[in-house]
Coordinates of C-alpha atoms and ligand atoms in Angstrom, one line a residue:
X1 CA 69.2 87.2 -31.3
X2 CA 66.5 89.0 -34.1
X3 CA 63.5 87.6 -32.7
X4 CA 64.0 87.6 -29.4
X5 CA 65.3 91.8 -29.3
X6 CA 62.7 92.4 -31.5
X7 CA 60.2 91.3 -28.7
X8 CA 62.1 92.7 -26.1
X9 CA 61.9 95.9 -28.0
X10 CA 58.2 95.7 -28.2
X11 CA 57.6 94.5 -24.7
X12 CA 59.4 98.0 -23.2
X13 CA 57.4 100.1 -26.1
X14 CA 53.9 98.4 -24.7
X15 CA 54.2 97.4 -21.4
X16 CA 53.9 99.6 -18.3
X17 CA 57.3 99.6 -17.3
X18 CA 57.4 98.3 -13.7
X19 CA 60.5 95.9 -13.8
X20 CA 63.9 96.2 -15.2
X21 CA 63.9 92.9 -16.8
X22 CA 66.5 90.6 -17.8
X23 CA 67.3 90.7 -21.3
X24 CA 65.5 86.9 -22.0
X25 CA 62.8 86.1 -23.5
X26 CA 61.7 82.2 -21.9
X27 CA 59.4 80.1 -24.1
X28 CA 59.0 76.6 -22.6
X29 CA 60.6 74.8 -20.2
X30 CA 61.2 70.7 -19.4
X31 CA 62.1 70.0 -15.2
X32 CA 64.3 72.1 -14.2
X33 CA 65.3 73.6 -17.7
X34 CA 64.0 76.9 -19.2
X35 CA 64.5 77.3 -23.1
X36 CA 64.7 81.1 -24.8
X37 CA 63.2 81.7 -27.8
X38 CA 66.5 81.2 -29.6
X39 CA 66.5 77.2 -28.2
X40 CA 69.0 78.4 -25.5
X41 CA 68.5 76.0 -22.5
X42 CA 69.3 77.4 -18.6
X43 CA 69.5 75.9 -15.4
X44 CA 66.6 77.3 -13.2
X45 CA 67.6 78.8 -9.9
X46 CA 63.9 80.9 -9.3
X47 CA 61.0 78.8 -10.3
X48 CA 59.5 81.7 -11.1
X49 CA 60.5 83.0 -7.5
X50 CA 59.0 80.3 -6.3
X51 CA 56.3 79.1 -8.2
X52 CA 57.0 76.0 -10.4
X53 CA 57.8 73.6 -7.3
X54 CA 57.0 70.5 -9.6
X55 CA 59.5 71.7 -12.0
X56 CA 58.3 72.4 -16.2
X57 CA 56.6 70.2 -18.6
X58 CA 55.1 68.1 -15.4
X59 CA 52.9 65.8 -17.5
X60 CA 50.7 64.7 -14.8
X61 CA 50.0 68.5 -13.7
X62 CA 49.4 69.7 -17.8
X63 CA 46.8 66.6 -18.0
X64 CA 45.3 67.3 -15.0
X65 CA 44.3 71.6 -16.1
X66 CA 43.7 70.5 -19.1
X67 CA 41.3 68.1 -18.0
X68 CA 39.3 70.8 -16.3
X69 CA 39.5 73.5 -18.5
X70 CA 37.7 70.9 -20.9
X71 CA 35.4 70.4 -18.1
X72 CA 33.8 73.6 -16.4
X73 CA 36.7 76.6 -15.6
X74 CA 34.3 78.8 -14.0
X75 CA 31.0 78.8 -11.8
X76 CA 30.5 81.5 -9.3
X77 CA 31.5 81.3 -5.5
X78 CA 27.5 81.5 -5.1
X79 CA 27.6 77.5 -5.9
X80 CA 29.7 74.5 -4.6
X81 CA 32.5 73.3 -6.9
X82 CA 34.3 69.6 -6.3
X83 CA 38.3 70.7 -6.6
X84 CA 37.6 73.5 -4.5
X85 CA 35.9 71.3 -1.9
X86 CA 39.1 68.7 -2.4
X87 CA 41.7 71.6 -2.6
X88 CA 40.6 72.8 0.8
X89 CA 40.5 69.3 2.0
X90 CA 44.3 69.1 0.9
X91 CA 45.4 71.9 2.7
X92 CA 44.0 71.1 5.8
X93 CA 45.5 68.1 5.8
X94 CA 48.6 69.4 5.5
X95 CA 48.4 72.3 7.4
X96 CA 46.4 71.3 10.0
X97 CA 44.2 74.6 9.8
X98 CA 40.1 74.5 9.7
X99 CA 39.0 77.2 7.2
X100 CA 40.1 77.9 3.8
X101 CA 39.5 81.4 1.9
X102 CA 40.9 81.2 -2.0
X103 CA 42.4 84.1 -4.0
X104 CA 44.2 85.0 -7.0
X105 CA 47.4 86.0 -5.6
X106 CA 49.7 85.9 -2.5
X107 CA 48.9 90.0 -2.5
X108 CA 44.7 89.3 -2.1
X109 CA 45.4 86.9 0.4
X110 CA 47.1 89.0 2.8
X111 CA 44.4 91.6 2.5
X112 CA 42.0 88.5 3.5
X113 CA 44.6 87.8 6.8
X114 CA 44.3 91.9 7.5
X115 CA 40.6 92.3 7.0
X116 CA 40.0 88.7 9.4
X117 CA 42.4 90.7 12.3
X118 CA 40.6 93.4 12.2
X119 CA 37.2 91.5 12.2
X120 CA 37.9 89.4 15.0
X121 CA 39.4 92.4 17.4
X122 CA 35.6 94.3 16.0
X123 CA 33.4 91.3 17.4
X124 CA 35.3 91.2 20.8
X125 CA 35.2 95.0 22.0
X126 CA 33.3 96.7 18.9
X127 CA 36.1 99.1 18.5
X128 CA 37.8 100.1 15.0
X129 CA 41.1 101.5 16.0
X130 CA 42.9 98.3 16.5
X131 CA 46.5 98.0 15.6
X132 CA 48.6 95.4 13.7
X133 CA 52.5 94.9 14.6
X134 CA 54.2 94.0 10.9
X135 CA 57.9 93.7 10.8
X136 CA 60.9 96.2 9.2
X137 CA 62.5 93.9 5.6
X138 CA 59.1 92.3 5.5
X139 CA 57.3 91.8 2.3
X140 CA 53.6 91.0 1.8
X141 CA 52.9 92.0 -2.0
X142 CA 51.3 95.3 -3.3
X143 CA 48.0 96.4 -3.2
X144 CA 47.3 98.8 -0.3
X145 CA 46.4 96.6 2.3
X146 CA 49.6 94.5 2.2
X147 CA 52.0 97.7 1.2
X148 CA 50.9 99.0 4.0
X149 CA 52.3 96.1 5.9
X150 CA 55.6 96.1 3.9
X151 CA 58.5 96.7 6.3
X152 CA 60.3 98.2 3.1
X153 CA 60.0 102.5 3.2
X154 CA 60.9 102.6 -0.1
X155 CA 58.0 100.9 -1.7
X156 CA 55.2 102.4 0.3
X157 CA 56.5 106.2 0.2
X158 CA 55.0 107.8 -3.1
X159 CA 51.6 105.9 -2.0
X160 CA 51.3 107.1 1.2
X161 CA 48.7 107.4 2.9
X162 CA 48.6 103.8 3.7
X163 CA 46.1 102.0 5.8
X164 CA 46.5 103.2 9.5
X165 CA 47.4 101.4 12.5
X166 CA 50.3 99.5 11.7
X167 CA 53.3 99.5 13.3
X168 CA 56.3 97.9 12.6
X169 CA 59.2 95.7 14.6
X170 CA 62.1 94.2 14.1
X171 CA 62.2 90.0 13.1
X172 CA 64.5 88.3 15.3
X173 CA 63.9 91.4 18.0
X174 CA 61.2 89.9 20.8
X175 CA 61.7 93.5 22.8
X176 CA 60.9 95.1 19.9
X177 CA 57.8 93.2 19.0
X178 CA 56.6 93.7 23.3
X179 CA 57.1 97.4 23.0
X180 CA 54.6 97.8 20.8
X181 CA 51.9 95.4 22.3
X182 CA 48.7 97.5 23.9
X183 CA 45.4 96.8 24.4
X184 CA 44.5 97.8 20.8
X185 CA 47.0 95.3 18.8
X186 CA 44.8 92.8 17.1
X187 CA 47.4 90.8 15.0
X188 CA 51.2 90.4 14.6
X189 CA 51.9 89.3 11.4
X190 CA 55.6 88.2 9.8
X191 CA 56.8 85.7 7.2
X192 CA 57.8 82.8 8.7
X193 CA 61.2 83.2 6.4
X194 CA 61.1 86.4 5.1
X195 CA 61.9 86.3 1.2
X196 CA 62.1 89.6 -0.9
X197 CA 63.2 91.2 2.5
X198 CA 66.9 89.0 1.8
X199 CA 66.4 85.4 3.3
X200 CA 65.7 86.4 7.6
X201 CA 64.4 83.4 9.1
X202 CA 62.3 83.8 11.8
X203 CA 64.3 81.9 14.8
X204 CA 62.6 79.5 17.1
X205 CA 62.7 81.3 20.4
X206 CA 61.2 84.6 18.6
X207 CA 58.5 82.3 17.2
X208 CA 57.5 80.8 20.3
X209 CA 57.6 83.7 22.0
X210 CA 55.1 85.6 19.8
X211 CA 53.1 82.4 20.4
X212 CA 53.3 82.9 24.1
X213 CA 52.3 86.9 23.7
X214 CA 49.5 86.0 21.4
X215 CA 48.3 83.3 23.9
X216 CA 48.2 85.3 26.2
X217 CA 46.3 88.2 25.1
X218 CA 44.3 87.1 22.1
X219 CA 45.8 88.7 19.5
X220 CA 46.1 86.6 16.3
X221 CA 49.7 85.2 14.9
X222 CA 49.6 85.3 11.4
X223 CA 52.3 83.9 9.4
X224 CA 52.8 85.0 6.0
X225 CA 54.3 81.5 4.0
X226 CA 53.3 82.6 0.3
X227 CA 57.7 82.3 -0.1
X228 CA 58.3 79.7 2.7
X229 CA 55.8 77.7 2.4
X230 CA 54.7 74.4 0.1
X231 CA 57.3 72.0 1.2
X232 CA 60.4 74.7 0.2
X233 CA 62.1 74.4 4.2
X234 CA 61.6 71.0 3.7
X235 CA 58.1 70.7 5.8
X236 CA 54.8 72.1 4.3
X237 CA 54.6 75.1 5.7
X238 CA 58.1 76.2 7.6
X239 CA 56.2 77.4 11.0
X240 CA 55.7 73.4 11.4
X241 CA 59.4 73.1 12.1
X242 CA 58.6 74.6 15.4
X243 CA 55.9 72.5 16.6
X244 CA 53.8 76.0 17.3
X245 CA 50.4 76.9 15.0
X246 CA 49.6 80.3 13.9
X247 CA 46.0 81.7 13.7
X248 CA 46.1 82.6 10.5
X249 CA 48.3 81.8 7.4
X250 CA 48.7 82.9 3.9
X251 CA 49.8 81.0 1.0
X252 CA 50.4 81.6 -3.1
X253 CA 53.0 81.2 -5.5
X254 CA 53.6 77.3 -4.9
X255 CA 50.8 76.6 -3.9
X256 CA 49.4 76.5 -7.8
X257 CA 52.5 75.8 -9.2
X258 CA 51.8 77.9 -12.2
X259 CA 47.8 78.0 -11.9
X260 CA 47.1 81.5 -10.3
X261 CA 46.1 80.9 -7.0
X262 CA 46.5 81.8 -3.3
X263 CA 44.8 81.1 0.1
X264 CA 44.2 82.3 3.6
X265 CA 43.6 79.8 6.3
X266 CA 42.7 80.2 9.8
X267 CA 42.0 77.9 13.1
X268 CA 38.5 76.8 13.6
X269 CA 38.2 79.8 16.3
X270 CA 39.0 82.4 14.4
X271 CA 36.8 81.0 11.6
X272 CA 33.8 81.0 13.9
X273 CA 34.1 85.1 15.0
X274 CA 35.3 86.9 11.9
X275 CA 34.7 86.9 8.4
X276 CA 30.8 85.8 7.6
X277 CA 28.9 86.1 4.7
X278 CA 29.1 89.7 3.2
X279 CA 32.7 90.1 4.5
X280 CA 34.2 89.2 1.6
X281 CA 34.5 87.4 -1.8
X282 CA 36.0 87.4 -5.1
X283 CA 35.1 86.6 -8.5
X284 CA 37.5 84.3 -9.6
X285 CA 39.1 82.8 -6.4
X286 CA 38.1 79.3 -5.5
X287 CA 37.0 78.5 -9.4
X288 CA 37.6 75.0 -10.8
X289 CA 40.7 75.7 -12.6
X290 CA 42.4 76.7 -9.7
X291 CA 41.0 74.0 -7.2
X292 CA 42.2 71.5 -9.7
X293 CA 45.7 72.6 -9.9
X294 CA 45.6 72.7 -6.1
X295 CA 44.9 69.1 -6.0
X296 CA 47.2 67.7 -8.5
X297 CA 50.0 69.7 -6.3
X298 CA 49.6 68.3 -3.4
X299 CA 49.0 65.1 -4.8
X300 CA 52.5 65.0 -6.3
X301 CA 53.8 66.4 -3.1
X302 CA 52.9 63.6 -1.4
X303 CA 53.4 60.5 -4.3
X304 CA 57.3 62.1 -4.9
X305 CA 58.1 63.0 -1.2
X306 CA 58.8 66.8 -1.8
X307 CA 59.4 67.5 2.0
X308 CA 61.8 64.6 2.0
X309 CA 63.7 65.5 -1.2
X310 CA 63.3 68.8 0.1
X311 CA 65.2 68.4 3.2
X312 CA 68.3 66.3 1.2
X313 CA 68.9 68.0 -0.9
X314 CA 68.5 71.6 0.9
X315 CA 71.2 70.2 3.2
X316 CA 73.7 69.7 0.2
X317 CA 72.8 73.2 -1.2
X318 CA 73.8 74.6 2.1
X319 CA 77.1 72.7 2.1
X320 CA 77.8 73.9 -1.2
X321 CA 77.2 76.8 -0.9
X322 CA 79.0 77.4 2.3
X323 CA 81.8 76.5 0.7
X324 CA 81.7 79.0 -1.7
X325 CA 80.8 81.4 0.9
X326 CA 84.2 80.4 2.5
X327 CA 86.0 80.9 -0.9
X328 CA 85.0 84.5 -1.5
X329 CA 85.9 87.9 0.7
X330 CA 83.0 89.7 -0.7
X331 CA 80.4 87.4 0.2
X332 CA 79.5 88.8 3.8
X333 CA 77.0 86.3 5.1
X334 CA 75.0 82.8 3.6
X335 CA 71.8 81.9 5.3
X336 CA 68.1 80.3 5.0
X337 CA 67.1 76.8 4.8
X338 CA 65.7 73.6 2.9
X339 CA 65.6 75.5 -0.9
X340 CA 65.5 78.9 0.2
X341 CA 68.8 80.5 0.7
X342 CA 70.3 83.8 0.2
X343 CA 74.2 84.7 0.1
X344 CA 75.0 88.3 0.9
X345 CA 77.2 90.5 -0.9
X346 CA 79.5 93.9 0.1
X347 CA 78.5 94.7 -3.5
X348 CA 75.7 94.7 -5.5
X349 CA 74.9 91.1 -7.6
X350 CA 73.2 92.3 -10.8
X351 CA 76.7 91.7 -12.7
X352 CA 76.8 88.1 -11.5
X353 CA 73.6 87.5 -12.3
X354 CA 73.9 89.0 -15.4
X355 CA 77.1 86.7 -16.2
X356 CA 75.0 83.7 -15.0
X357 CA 72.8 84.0 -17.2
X358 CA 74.7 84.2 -20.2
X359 CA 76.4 81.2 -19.3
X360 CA 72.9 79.6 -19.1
X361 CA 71.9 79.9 -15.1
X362 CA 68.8 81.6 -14.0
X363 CA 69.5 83.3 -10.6
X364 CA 67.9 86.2 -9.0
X365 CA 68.7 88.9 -6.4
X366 CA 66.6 89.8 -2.6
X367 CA 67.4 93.2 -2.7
X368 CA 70.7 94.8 -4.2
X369 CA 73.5 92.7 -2.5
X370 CA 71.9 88.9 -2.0
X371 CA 71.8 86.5 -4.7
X372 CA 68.7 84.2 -3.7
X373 CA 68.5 80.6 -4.2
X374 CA 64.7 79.4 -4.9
X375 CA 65.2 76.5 -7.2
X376 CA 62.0 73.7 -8.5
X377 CA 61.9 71.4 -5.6
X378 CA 62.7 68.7 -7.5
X379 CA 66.0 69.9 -8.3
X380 CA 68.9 67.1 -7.8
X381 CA 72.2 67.4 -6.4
X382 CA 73.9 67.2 -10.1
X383 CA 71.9 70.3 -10.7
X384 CA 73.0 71.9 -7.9
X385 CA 76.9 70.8 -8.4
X386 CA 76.0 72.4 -12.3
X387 CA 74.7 75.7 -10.8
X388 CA 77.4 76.0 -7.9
X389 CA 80.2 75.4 -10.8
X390 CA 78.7 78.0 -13.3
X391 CA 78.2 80.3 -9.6
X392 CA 82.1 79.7 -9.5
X393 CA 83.1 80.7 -12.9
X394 CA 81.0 83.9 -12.5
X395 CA 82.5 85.3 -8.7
Ligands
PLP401 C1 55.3 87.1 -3.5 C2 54.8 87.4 -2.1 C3 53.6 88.0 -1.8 C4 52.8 88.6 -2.9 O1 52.2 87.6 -3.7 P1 51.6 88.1 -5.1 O2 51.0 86.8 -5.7 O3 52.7 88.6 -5.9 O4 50.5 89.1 -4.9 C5 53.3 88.2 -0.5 N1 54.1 87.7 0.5 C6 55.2 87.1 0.3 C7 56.0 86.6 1.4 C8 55.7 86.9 -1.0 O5 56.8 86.3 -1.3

């Protein structure tokens, strides 16, 4: 225990406290394994909410950043750079989007989505009062621009005043979403499977509809699948389960797989009658180390089958799960899909996951009452029967 308190101690003397952290301090990991600095091993249930897809100690990934940090790790977004070109390429494939925008984060990509809604409303009617409909429970990350689309009071209030114009509905709620629909709304923007906000998926009919309203009076659909996204419903991007396209997308976490990295993406349209040069930039987004990590991640998605793996062994989770669901009176509702899912609690879940992770699981909470399930994709079905009897012992 020595070492490990004795950073611990340090870490809440020096660091701005911003997060009550568990008491662990992690120090390498090996698939779907983290070790603390006392050798203890754990069963990973986050990924680093949803950031080590490929699982720790991926050889193949390591190689491949190393590789390019020994090569060039920086330029300047004033020159051309080959895994940015390829990492671009790789997402379009995918995603079947036109333009690529990098960033560091999932946070500086949504200020990319807001600033191209704006844009685009600005060319067509030269106005600069134009509106954009967020949702209640959403969560978008936490500089202004995206607090000021987070559907969660509690984090915007001491901030205040946030950016203006936005107006919030509720996810699920297609009334709710037309009453606030003028002449001024430029964008309506949700996460496809909202995360932080306690595992909402978006449903089919509310998607298409927002489609149809969008369609209908140019106002861009912007799906937020920083969480969702990279192959965790079991497709790429979890919008493509409902054979629509948005105008504009963001992605992160995943999408580096450790590598700090996110994106915005947009249709071919929407590229050609918003941002232009002057817009925007950054200094670091788009650099080689990033683009590289990019690659190697969607190369392995493809070579291993992540979508498909995704999708099996999603469906056993949910079984699983269900069954404990079934087992417990406090657990109120289970939902989500592929390897997101949430179960919901008349209590708060701090204590469980506190007990989970001294018997060597790594869980973490959506808000006070969910425990969320955001596992490496390549977990297997013996990890999950691991976590879901450790789960057990803990209720
Ligand atoms: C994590 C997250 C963000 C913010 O990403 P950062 O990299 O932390 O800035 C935005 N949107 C969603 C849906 C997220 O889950």
């Amino acid at each position: 225990m020595g070492i490990m308190q004795d950073y611990i101690e340090e870490a809440e003397r020096d660091l701005l406290h911003t997060y009550n952290r568990y008491q662990v301090v992690f120090d390498h990991g090996d698939g779907v394994r983290l070790y603390d600095l006392n050798g203890k091993d754990y069963l990973d249930f986050v990924s680093g909410i949803g950031v080590f897809a490929l699982g720790y100690g991926n050889r193949e990934y390591n190689e491949a950043v190393k590789s390019q940090v020994d090569k060039i790790l920086h330029t300047s977004n004033y020159y051309y750079n080959v895994p940015a070109i390829e990492a671009a390429k790789a997402i379009k494939k995918v995603s079947g989007m036109d333009r690529v925008f990098f960033t560091n984060s999932g946070a500086e990509a949504v200020e990319g989505a807001l600033k191209t809604a704006r844009k685009y409303a600005y060319l067509k009617d030269g106005k600069t009062d134009h509106e954009i409909i967020a949702m209640n429970h959403s969560f978008h990350g936490r500089t202004f621009g995206a607090l000021s689309v987070t559907g969660t009071p509690k984090y915007r209030e001491a901030f205040q005043p946030m950016i203006g114009n936005i107006k919030f509905a509720e996810l699920n709620n297609i009334d709710s979403v037309k009453a606030l629909v003028n002449e001024k709304t430029c964008a309506i923007l949700f996460e496809t499977v909202q995360g932080e906000g306690g595992i909402h998926p978006a449903e089919e009919a509310f998607i298409k509809e927002v489609r149809k309203i969008c369609d209908e009076n140019d106002i861009l659909m912007m799906l937020d699948e920083i969480q969702c996204g990279m192959g965790r419903t079991g497709e790429y991007y979890a919008w493509q389960r409902f054979g629509i396209k948005p105008d504009v997308m963001t992605s992160a976490k995943a999408l580096g797989c450790g590598v700090p990295v996110g994106a915005f993406m947009m249709t071919e349209k929407v590229g050609q009658n918003s941002l232009v040069a002057g817009d925007h930039g950054t200094t670091y987004g788009g650099n080689p180390l990033g683009g590289a990590a990019i690659v190697e991640v969607f190369r392995q998605f493809e070579e291993r089958k992540i979508t498909d793996h995704v999708k099996e062994v999603g469906q056993y989770l949910y079984e699983k799960l269900e069954e404990v669901a079934k087992a417990h009176d406090d657990i109120k509702d289970h939902r989500g899909v592929g390897l997101l899912q949430g179960l919901e609690f008349d209590h708060p879940v701090a204590d469980i996951i506190n007990k989970a992770l001294d018997k060597g699981l790594v869980l973490i909470n959506a808000g006070t009452d969910i425990i969320r399930f955001i596992p490496p994709l390549v977990i297997e079905k013996s990890d999950v029967d691991e976590m879901i009897d450790i789960l057990n012992s803990c209720l």
